[in-house]
Short mmCIF file of C-alpha atoms and ligand atoms in Angstrom, two decimals:
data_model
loop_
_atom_site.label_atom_id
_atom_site.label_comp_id
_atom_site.label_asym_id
_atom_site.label_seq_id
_atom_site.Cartn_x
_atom_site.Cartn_y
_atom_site.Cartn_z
CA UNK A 679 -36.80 -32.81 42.84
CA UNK A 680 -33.21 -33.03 43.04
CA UNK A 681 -31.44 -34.39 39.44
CA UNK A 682 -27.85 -34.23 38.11
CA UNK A 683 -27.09 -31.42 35.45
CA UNK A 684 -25.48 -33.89 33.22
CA UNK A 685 -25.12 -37.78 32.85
CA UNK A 686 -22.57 -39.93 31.27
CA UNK A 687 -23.59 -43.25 29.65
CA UNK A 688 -21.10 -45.52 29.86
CA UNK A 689 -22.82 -48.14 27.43
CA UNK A 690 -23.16 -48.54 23.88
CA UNK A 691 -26.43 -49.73 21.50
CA UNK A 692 -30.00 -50.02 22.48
CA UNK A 693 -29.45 -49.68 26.05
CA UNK A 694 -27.67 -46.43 25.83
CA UNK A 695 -30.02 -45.12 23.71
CA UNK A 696 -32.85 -45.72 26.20
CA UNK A 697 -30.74 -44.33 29.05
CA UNK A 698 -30.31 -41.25 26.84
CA UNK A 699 -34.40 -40.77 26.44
CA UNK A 700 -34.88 -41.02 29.91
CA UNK A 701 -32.55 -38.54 31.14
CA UNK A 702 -33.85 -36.30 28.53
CA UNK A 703 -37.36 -36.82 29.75
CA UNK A 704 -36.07 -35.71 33.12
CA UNK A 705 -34.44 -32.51 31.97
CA UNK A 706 -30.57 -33.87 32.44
CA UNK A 707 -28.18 -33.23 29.36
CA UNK A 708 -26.01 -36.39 28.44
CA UNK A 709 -22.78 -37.56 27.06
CA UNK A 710 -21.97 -40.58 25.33
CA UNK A 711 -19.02 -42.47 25.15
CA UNK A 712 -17.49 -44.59 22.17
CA UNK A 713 -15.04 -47.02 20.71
CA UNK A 714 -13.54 -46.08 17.58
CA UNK A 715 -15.84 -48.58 15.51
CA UNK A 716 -19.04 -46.38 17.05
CA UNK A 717 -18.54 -43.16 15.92
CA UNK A 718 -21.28 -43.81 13.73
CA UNK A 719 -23.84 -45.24 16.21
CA UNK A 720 -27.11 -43.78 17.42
CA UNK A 721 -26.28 -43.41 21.25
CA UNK A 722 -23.27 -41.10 20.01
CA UNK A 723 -26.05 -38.83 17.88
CA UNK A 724 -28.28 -38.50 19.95
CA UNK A 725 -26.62 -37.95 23.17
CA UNK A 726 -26.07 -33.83 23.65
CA UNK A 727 -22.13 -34.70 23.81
CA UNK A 728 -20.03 -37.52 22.97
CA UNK A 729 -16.39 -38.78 23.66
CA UNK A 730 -14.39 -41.85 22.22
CA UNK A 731 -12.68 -43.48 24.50
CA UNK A 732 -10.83 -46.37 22.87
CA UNK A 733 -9.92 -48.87 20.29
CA UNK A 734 -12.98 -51.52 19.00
CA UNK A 735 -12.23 -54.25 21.78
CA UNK A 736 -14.49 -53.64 24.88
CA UNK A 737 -11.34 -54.50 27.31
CA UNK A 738 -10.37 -50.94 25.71
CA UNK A 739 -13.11 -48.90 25.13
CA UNK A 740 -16.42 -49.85 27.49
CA UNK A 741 -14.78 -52.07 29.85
CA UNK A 742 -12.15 -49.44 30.41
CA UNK A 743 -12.72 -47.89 33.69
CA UNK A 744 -9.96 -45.44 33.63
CA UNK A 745 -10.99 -44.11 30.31
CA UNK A 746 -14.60 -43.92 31.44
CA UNK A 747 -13.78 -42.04 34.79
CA UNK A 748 -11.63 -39.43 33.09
CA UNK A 749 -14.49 -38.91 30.12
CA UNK A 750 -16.66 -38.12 33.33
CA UNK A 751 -14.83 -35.66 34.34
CA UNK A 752 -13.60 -34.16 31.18
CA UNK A 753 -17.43 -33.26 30.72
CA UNK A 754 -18.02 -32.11 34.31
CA UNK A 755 -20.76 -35.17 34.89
CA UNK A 756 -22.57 -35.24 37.85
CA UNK A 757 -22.88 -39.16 37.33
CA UNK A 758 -22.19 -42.45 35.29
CA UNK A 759 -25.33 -44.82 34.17
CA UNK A 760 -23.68 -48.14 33.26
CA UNK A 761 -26.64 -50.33 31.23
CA UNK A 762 -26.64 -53.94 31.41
CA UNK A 763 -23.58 -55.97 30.68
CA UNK A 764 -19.85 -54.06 30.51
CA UNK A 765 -19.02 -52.38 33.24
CA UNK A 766 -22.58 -52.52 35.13
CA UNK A 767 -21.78 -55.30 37.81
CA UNK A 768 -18.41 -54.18 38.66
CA UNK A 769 -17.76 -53.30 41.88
CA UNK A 770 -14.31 -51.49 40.67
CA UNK A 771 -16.58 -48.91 38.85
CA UNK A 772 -18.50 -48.06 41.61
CA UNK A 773 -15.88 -47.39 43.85
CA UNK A 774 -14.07 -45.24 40.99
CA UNK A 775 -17.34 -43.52 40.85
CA UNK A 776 -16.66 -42.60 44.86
CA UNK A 777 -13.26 -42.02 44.91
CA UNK A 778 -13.91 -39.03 42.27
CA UNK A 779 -17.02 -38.06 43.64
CA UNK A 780 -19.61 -39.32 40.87
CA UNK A 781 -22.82 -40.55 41.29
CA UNK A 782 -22.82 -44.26 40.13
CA UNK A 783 -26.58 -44.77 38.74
CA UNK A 784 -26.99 -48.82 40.16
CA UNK A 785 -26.86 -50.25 43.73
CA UNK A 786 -23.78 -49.77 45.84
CA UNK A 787 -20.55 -51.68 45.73
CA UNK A 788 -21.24 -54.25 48.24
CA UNK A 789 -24.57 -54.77 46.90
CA UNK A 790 -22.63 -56.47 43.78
CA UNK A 791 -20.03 -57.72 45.57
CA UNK A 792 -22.30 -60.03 47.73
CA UNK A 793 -24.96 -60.75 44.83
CA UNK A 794 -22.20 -61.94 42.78
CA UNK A 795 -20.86 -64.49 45.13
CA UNK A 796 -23.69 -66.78 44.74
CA UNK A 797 -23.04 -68.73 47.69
CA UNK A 798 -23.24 -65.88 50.08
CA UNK A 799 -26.43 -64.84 48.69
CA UNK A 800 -27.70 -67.88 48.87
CA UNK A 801 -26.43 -68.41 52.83
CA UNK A 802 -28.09 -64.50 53.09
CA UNK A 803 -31.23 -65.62 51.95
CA UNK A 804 -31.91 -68.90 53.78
CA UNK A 805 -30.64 -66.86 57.19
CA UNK A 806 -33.22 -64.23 56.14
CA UNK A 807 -36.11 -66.82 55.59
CA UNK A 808 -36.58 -66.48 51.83
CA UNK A 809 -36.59 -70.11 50.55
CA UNK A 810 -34.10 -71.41 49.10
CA UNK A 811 -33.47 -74.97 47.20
CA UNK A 812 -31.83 -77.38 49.35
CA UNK A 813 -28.38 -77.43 49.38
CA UNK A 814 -24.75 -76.73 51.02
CA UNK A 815 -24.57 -74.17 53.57
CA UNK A 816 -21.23 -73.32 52.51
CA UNK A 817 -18.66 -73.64 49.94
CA UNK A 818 -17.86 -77.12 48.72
CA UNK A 819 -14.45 -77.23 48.61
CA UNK A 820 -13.42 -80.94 47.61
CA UNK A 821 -15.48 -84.16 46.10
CA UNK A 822 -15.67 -86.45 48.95
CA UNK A 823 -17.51 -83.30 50.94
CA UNK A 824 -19.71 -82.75 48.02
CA UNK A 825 -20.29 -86.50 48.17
CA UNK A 826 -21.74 -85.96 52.21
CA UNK A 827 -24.35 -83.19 51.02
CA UNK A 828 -25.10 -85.15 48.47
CA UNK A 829 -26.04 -87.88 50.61
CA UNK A 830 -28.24 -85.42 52.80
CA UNK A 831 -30.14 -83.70 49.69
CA UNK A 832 -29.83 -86.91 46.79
CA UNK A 833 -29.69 -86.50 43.20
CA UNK A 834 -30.13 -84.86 40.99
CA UNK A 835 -28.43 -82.53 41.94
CA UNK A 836 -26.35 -79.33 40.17
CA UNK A 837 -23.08 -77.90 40.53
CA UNK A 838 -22.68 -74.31 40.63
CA UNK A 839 -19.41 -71.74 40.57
CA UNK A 840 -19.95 -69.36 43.28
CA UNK A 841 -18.32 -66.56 40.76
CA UNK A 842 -20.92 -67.79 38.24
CA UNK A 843 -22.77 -66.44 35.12
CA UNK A 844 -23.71 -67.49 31.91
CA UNK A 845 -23.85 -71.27 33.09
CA UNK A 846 -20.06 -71.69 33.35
CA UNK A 847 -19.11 -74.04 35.88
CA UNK A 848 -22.58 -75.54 35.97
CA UNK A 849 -23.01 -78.96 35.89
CA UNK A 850 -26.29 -81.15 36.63
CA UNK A 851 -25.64 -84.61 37.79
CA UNK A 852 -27.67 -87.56 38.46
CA UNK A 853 -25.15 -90.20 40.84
CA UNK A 854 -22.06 -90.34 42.42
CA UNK A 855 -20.01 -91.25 39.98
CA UNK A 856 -20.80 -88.24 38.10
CA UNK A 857 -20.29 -86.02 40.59
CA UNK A 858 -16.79 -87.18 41.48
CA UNK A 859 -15.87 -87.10 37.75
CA UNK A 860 -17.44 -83.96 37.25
CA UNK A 861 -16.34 -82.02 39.93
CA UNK A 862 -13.01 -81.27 39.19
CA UNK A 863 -13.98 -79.99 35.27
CA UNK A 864 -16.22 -77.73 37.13
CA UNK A 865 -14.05 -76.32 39.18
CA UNK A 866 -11.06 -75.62 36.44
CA UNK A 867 -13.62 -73.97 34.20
CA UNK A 868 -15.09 -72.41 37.04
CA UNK A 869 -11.67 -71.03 37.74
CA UNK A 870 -10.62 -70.37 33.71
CA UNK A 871 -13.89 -68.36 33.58
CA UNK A 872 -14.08 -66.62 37.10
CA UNK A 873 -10.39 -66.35 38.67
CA UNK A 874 -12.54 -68.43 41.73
CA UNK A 875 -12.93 -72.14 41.45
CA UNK A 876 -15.43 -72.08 44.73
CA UNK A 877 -18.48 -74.23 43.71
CA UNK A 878 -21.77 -75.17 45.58
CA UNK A 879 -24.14 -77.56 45.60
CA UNK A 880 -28.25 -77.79 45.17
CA UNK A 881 -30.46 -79.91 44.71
CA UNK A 882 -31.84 -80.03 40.59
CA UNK A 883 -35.17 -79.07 40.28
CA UNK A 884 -36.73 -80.33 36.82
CA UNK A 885 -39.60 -78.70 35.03
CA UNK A 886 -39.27 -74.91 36.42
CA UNK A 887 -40.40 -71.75 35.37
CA UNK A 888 -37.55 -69.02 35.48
CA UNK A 889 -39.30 -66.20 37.10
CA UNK A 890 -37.97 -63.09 38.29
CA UNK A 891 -39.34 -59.90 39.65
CA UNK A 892 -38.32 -56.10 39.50
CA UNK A 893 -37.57 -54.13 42.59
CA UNK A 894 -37.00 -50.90 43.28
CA UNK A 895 -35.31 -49.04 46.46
CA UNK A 896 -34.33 -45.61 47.66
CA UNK A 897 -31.33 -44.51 49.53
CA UNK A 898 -34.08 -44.72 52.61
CA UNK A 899 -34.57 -48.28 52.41
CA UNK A 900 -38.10 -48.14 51.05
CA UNK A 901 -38.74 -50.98 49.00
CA UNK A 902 -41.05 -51.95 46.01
CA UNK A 903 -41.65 -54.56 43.52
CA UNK A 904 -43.06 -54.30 40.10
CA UNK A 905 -44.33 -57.54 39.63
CA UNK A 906 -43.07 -60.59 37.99
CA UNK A 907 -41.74 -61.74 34.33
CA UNK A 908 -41.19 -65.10 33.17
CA UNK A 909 -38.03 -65.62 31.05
CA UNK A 910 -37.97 -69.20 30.99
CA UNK A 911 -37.36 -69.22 26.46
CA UNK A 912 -33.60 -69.42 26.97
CA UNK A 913 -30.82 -71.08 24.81
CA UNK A 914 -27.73 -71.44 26.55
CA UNK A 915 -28.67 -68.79 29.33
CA UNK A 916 -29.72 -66.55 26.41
CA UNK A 917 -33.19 -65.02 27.23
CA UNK A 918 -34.85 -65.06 23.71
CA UNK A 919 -38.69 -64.30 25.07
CA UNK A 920 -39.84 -62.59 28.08
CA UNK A 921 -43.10 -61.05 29.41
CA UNK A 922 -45.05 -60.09 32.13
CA UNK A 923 -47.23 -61.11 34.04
CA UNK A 924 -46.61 -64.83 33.74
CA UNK A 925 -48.96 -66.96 31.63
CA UNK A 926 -50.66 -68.12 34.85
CA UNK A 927 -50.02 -65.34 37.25
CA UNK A 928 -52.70 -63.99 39.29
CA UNK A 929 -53.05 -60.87 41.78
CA UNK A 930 -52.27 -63.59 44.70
CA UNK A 931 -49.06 -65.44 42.88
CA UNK A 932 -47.97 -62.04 41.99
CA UNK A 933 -47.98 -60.60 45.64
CA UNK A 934 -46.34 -64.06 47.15
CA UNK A 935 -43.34 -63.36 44.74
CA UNK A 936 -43.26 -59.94 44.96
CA UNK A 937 -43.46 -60.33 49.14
CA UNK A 938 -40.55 -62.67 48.82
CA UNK A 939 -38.65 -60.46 46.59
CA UNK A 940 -39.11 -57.28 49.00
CA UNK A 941 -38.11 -59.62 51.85
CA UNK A 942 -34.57 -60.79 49.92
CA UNK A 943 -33.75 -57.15 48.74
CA UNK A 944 -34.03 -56.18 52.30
CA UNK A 945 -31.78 -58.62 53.47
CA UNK A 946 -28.95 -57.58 50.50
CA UNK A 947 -29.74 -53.89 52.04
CA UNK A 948 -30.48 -53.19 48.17
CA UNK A 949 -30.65 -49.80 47.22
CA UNK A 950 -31.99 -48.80 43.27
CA UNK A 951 -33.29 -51.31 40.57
CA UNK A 952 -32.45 -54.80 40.57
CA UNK A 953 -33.79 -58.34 39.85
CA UNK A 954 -34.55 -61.26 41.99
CA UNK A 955 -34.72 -64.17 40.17
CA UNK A 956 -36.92 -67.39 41.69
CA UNK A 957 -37.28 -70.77 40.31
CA UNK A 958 -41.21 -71.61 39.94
CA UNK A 959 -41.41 -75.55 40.14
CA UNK A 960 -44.01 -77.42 38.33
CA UNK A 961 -46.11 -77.83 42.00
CA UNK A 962 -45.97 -73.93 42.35
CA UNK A 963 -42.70 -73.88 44.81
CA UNK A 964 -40.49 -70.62 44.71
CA UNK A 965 -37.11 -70.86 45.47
CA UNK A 966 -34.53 -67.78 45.16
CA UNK A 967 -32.10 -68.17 42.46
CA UNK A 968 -29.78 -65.08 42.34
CA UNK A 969 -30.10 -61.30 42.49
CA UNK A 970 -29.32 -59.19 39.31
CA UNK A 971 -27.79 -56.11 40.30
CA UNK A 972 -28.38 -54.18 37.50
CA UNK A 973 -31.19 -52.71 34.91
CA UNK A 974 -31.98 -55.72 32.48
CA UNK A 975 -32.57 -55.99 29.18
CA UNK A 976 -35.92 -57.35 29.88
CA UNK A 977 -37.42 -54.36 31.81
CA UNK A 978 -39.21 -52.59 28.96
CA UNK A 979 -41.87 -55.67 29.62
CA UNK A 980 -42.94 -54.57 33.16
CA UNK A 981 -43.15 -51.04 32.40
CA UNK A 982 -45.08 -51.36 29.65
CA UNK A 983 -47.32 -53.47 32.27
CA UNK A 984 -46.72 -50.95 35.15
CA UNK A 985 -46.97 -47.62 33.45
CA UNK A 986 -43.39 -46.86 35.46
CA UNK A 987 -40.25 -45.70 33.78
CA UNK A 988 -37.54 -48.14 35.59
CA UNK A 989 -34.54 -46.07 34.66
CA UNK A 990 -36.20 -42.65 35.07
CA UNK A 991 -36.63 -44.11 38.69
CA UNK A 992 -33.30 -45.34 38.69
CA UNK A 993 -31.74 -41.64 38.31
CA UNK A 994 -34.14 -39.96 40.13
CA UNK A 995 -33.50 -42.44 43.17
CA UNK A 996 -29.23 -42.18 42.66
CA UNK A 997 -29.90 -38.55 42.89
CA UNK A 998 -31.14 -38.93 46.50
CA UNK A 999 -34.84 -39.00 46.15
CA UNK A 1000 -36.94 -41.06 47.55
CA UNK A 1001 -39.58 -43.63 45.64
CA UNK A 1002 -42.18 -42.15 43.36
CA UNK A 1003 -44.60 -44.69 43.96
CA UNK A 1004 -46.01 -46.78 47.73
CA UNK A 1005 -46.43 -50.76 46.42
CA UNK A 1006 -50.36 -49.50 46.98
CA UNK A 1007 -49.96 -47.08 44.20
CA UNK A 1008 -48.33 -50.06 41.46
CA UNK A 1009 -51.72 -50.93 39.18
CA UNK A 1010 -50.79 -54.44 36.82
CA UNK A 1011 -52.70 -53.65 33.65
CA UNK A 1012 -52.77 -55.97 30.51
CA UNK A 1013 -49.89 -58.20 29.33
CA UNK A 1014 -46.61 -57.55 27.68
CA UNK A 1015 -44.12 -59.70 25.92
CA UNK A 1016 -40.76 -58.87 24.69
CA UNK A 1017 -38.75 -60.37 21.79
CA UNK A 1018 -34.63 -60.23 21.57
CA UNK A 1019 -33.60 -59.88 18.31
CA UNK A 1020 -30.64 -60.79 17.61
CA UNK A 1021 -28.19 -60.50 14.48
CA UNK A 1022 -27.68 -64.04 14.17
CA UNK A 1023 -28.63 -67.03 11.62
CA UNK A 1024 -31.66 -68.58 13.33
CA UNK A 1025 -30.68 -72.12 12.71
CA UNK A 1026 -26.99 -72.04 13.76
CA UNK A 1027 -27.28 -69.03 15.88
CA UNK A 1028 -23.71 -67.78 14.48
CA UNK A 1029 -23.50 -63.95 14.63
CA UNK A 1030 -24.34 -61.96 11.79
CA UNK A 1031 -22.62 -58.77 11.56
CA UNK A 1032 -22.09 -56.28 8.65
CA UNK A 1033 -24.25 -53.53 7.15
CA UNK A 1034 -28.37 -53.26 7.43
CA UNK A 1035 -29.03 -52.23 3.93
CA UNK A 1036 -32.55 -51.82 4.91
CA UNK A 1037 -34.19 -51.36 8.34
CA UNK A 1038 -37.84 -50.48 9.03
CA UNK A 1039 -39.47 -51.31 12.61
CA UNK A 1040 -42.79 -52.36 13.28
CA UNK A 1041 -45.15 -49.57 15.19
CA UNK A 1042 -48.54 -49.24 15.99
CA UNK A 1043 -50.65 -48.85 19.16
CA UNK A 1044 -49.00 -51.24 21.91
CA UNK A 1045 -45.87 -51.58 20.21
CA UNK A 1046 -42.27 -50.49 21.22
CA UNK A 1047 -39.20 -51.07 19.48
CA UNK A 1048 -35.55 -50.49 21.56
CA UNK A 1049 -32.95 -50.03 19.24
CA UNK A 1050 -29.82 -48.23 18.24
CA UNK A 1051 -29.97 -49.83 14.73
CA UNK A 1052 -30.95 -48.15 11.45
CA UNK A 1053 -30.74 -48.43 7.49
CA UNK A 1054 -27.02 -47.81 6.44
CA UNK A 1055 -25.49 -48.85 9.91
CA UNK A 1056 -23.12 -51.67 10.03
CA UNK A 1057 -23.57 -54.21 13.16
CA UNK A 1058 -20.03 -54.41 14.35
CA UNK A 1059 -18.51 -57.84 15.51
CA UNK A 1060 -17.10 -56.85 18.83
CA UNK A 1061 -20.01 -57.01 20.71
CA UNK A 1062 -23.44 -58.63 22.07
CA UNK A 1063 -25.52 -59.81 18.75
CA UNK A 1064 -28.88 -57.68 20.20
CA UNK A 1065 -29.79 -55.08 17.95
CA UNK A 1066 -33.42 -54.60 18.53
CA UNK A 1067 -36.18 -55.36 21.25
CA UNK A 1068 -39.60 -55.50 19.82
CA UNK A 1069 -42.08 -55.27 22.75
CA UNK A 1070 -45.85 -55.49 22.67
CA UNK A 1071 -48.68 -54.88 25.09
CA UNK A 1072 -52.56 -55.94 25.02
CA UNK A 1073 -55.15 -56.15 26.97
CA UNK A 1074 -54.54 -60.07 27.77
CA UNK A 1075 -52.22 -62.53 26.37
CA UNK A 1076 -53.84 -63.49 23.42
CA UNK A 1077 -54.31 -59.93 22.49
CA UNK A 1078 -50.27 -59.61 23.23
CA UNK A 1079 -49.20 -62.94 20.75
CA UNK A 1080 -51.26 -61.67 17.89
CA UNK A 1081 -49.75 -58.22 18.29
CA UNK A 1082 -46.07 -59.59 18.38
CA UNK A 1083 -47.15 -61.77 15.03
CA UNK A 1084 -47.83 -58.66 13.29
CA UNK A 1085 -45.23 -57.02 14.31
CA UNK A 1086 -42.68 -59.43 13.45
CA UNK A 1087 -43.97 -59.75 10.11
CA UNK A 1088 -43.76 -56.33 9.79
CA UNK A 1089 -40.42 -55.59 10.88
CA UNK A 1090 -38.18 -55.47 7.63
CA UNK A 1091 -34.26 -56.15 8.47
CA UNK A 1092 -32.50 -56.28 4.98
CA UNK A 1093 -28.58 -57.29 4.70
CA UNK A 1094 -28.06 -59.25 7.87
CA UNK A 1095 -29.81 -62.12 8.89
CA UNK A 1096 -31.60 -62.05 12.13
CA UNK A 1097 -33.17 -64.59 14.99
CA UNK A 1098 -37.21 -62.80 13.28
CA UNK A 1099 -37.86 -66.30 11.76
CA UNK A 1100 -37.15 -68.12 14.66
CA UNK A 1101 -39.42 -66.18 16.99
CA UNK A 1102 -41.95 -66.15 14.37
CA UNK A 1103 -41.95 -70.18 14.70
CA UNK A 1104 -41.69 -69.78 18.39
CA UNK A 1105 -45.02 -67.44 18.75
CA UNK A 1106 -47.14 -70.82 16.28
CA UNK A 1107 -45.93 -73.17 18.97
CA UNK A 1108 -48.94 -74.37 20.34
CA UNK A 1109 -46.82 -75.11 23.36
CA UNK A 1110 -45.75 -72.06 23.69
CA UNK A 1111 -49.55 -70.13 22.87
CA UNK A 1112 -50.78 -72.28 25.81
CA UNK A 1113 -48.26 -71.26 28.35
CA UNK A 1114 -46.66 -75.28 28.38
CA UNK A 1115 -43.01 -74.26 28.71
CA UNK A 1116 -40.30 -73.87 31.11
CA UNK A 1117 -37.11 -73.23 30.89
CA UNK A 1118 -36.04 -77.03 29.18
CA UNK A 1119 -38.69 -76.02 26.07
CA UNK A 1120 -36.30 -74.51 23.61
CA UNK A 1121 -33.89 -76.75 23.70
CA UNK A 1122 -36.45 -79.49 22.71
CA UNK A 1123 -38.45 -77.20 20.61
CA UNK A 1124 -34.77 -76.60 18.24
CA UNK A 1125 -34.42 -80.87 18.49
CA UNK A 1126 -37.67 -81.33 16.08
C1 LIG B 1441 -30.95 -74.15 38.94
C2 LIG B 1441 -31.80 -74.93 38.13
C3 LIG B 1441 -32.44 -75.99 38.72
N1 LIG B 1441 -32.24 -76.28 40.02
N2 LIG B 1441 -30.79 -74.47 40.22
C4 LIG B 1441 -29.27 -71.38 35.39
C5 LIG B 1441 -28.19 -70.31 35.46
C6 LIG B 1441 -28.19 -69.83 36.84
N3 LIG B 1441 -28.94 -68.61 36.89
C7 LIG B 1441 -28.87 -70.90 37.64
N4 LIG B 1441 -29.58 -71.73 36.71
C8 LIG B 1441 -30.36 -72.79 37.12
N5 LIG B 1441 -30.27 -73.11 38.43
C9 LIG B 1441 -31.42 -75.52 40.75
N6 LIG B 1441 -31.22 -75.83 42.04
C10 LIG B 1441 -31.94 -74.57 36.80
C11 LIG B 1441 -31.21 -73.51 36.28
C12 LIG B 1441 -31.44 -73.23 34.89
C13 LIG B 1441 -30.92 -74.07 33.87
C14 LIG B 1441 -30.14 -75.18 34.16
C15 LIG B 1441 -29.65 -75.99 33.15
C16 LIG B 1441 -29.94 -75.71 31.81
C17 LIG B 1441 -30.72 -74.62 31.51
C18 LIG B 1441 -31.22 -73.79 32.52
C19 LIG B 1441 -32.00 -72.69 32.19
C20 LIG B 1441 -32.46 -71.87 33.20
C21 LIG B 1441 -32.20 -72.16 34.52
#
């Protein structure tokens, strides 16, 4: 099999730290990079070499492509692995990465370009018969037009930045007044947030299910999917629980997404591991959503379901092989769920950084924690509040809940506080044991 020598992670925390196992499973030698503040951190240990590469502040440390590029080459690596978040949709990287000859680890430059204008994708997809909600066709570019599709598709309906992420520029609304008045907000934070104030329009579907599935694809255009995981416990676009399959998935629900997944990364010529992401209404409809071109955080959930190493694949596909496995070959076994913890207060959900006096995981058959954390290290402030995924598997969903109860209780984080109570309270929802949620149930679950 053809590998790189030597990999550079351009990523900090848990995600490096999983990047770092798998390309030691596969033989390749790694280097970290740092910010001054992470000299300390786990990725930096355990990678086989390690270079800082700027001041605390991500704009100039892991959002610095420059520094990144030049760290590459410093250590003579063959390629760059980006994570999730940073640097990992950026289209600049990527084309850094081929102007100096390294292998970028993700899908190619116009892959991200085209999934992150969500209005193109969305135009790709309905031309390539994957359904999408109704909608405009093109970019709304003043009120009184958004008024005519409106007209044609009725409320409620939502507004959303064709740059968008994170829910900025979003807006639902439920008449015409609304829209008018809430079109132009949309469009300035769209623009404050994005550089591009483009918006579009679709309809609002109520009562969905955010579902998305994993795909893989090699430089050949052989495509596979991995199945789907439900992610609809959000706050604020914040995935708090995710697992796979979905609480009412079956073999035929799974191959209908997963055939519509294969179809849209086709059309987006996708090449490596990404996401499509479907909304699942409350009559069983599938609509496309957007495409995540990148690893996620939540993938630990399908391989523990799958048996398949996703970033494993990842390299050995960016390296030029071809896939490991047909779709034939992909066995769904059990059921996994995945829990973010977060450094936060679980009440107010304000950040909690400063030093883990005391930090033992949970363990045990079926359970796998992701983590760069550990007794004595200090959770910086500069970044994302993640500093641990606890993921379980059992044999069936029940056998999964109980497991991640245990666990929890278990898992002993001393000196910050952390979102464990809150997902403990999550897991006695009866709501939540018997599958009733979508993606509106945290927000009323927090209310009461
Ligand atoms: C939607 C939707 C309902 N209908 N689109 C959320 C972020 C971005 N990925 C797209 N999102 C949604 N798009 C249509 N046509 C529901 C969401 C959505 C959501 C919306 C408002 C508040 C919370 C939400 C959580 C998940 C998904």
């Amino acid at each position: 099999m053809k590998l790189f020598k030597k990999v550079l992670i351009a990523n900090r925390g848990e995600i490096a730290v999983r990047v770092i196992r798998a390309c030691r499973e596969l033989g390749i030698k790694t280097v970290a990079v740092c910010s001054d503040i992470d000299k300390n951190s786990l990725h930096v240990r355990l990678a086989d070499e390690s270079i800082c590469i700027g001041p605390a502040s991500s704009a100039g440390s892991y959002l610095n492509i420059p520094a990144i590029i030049t760290a590459a080459e410093i250590t003579d690596s063959e390629a760059i692995h980006p994570g999730y978040g940073f640097l990992a949709e950026n289209s600049h990287l990527v084309e850094a990465c081929n102007a100096s000859n390294i292998t970028f680890i993700g899908p190619t430059a116009e892959n991200i370009r085209t999934g992150g204008d969500k209005a193109r994708a969305r135009q790709l997809m309905k031309e390539s018969g994957v359904p999408v909600v109704p909608g405009s066709d093109t970019p709304v570019l003043s009120e009184e037009e958004g008024v005519k599709v409106a007209k044609e598709i009725g409320y409620p309906l939502i507004i959303k930045a064709s740059a968008g992420g994170g829910g900025k520029g979003m807006r639902i609304v439920r008449e015409e007044n609304e829209l008018i008045r809430m079109f132009h907000t949309a469009q300035k934070e769209a623009l404050a947030a994005f550089g591009n104030g483009e918006l579009y329009i679709e309809k609002f579907i109520t009562d969905m299910k955010h579902l998305e599935v994993q795909i893989l694809a090699d430089r050949k255009g052989s495509i596979i999917h991995l199945g789907e995981r439900d992610c609809s416990v959000q706050r604020r676009h914040q995935k708090l629980i995710e697992e796979a399959p979905f609480t009412f998935s079956d073999k035929d629900i799974t191959a209908m997404l997963g055939e519509k997944a294969v179809m849209a990364a086709k059309a987006f010529k996708y090449r490596n591991a990404g996401t499509i992401e479907f909304i699942y209404d409350k009559d069983g409809n599938v609509y496309f959503m957007e495409i995540n071109t990148r690893i996620q955080v939540e993938h630990p959930v399908t391989e523990m379901v799958t048996g398949i190493d996703i970033v494993k694949e990842q390299i050995k596909i960016a390296a030029g092989n071809n896939l490991s496995h047909k779709q034939s070959d992909v066995k769904f076994s059990g059921h996994s769920i995945e829990c973010r913890i977060n450094a936060e207060d679980p009440e107010t959900f304000i950040p909690s950084a400063g030093k883990i006096s005391l930090f033992i995981p949970p363990g045990g058959s079926g359970v796998r924690v992701d983590t760069a954390a550990y007794s004595g290290w200090s959770v910086p402030p500069h970044y994302d509040s993640l500093i641990a995924k606890l993921i379980v598997h059992g044999k069936d969903r029940a056998e999964a809940l109980n497991k991640m109860k245990n666990a929890l209780k278990e898992f002993i984080v001393e000196g910050i506080k952390t979102s464990i109570p809150l997902h403990l309270k999550i897991l006695d929802s009866q709501d939540f044991i018997n599958g009733n949620f979508n993606t509106g149930f945290l927000a009323k679950f927090l209310s009461h």
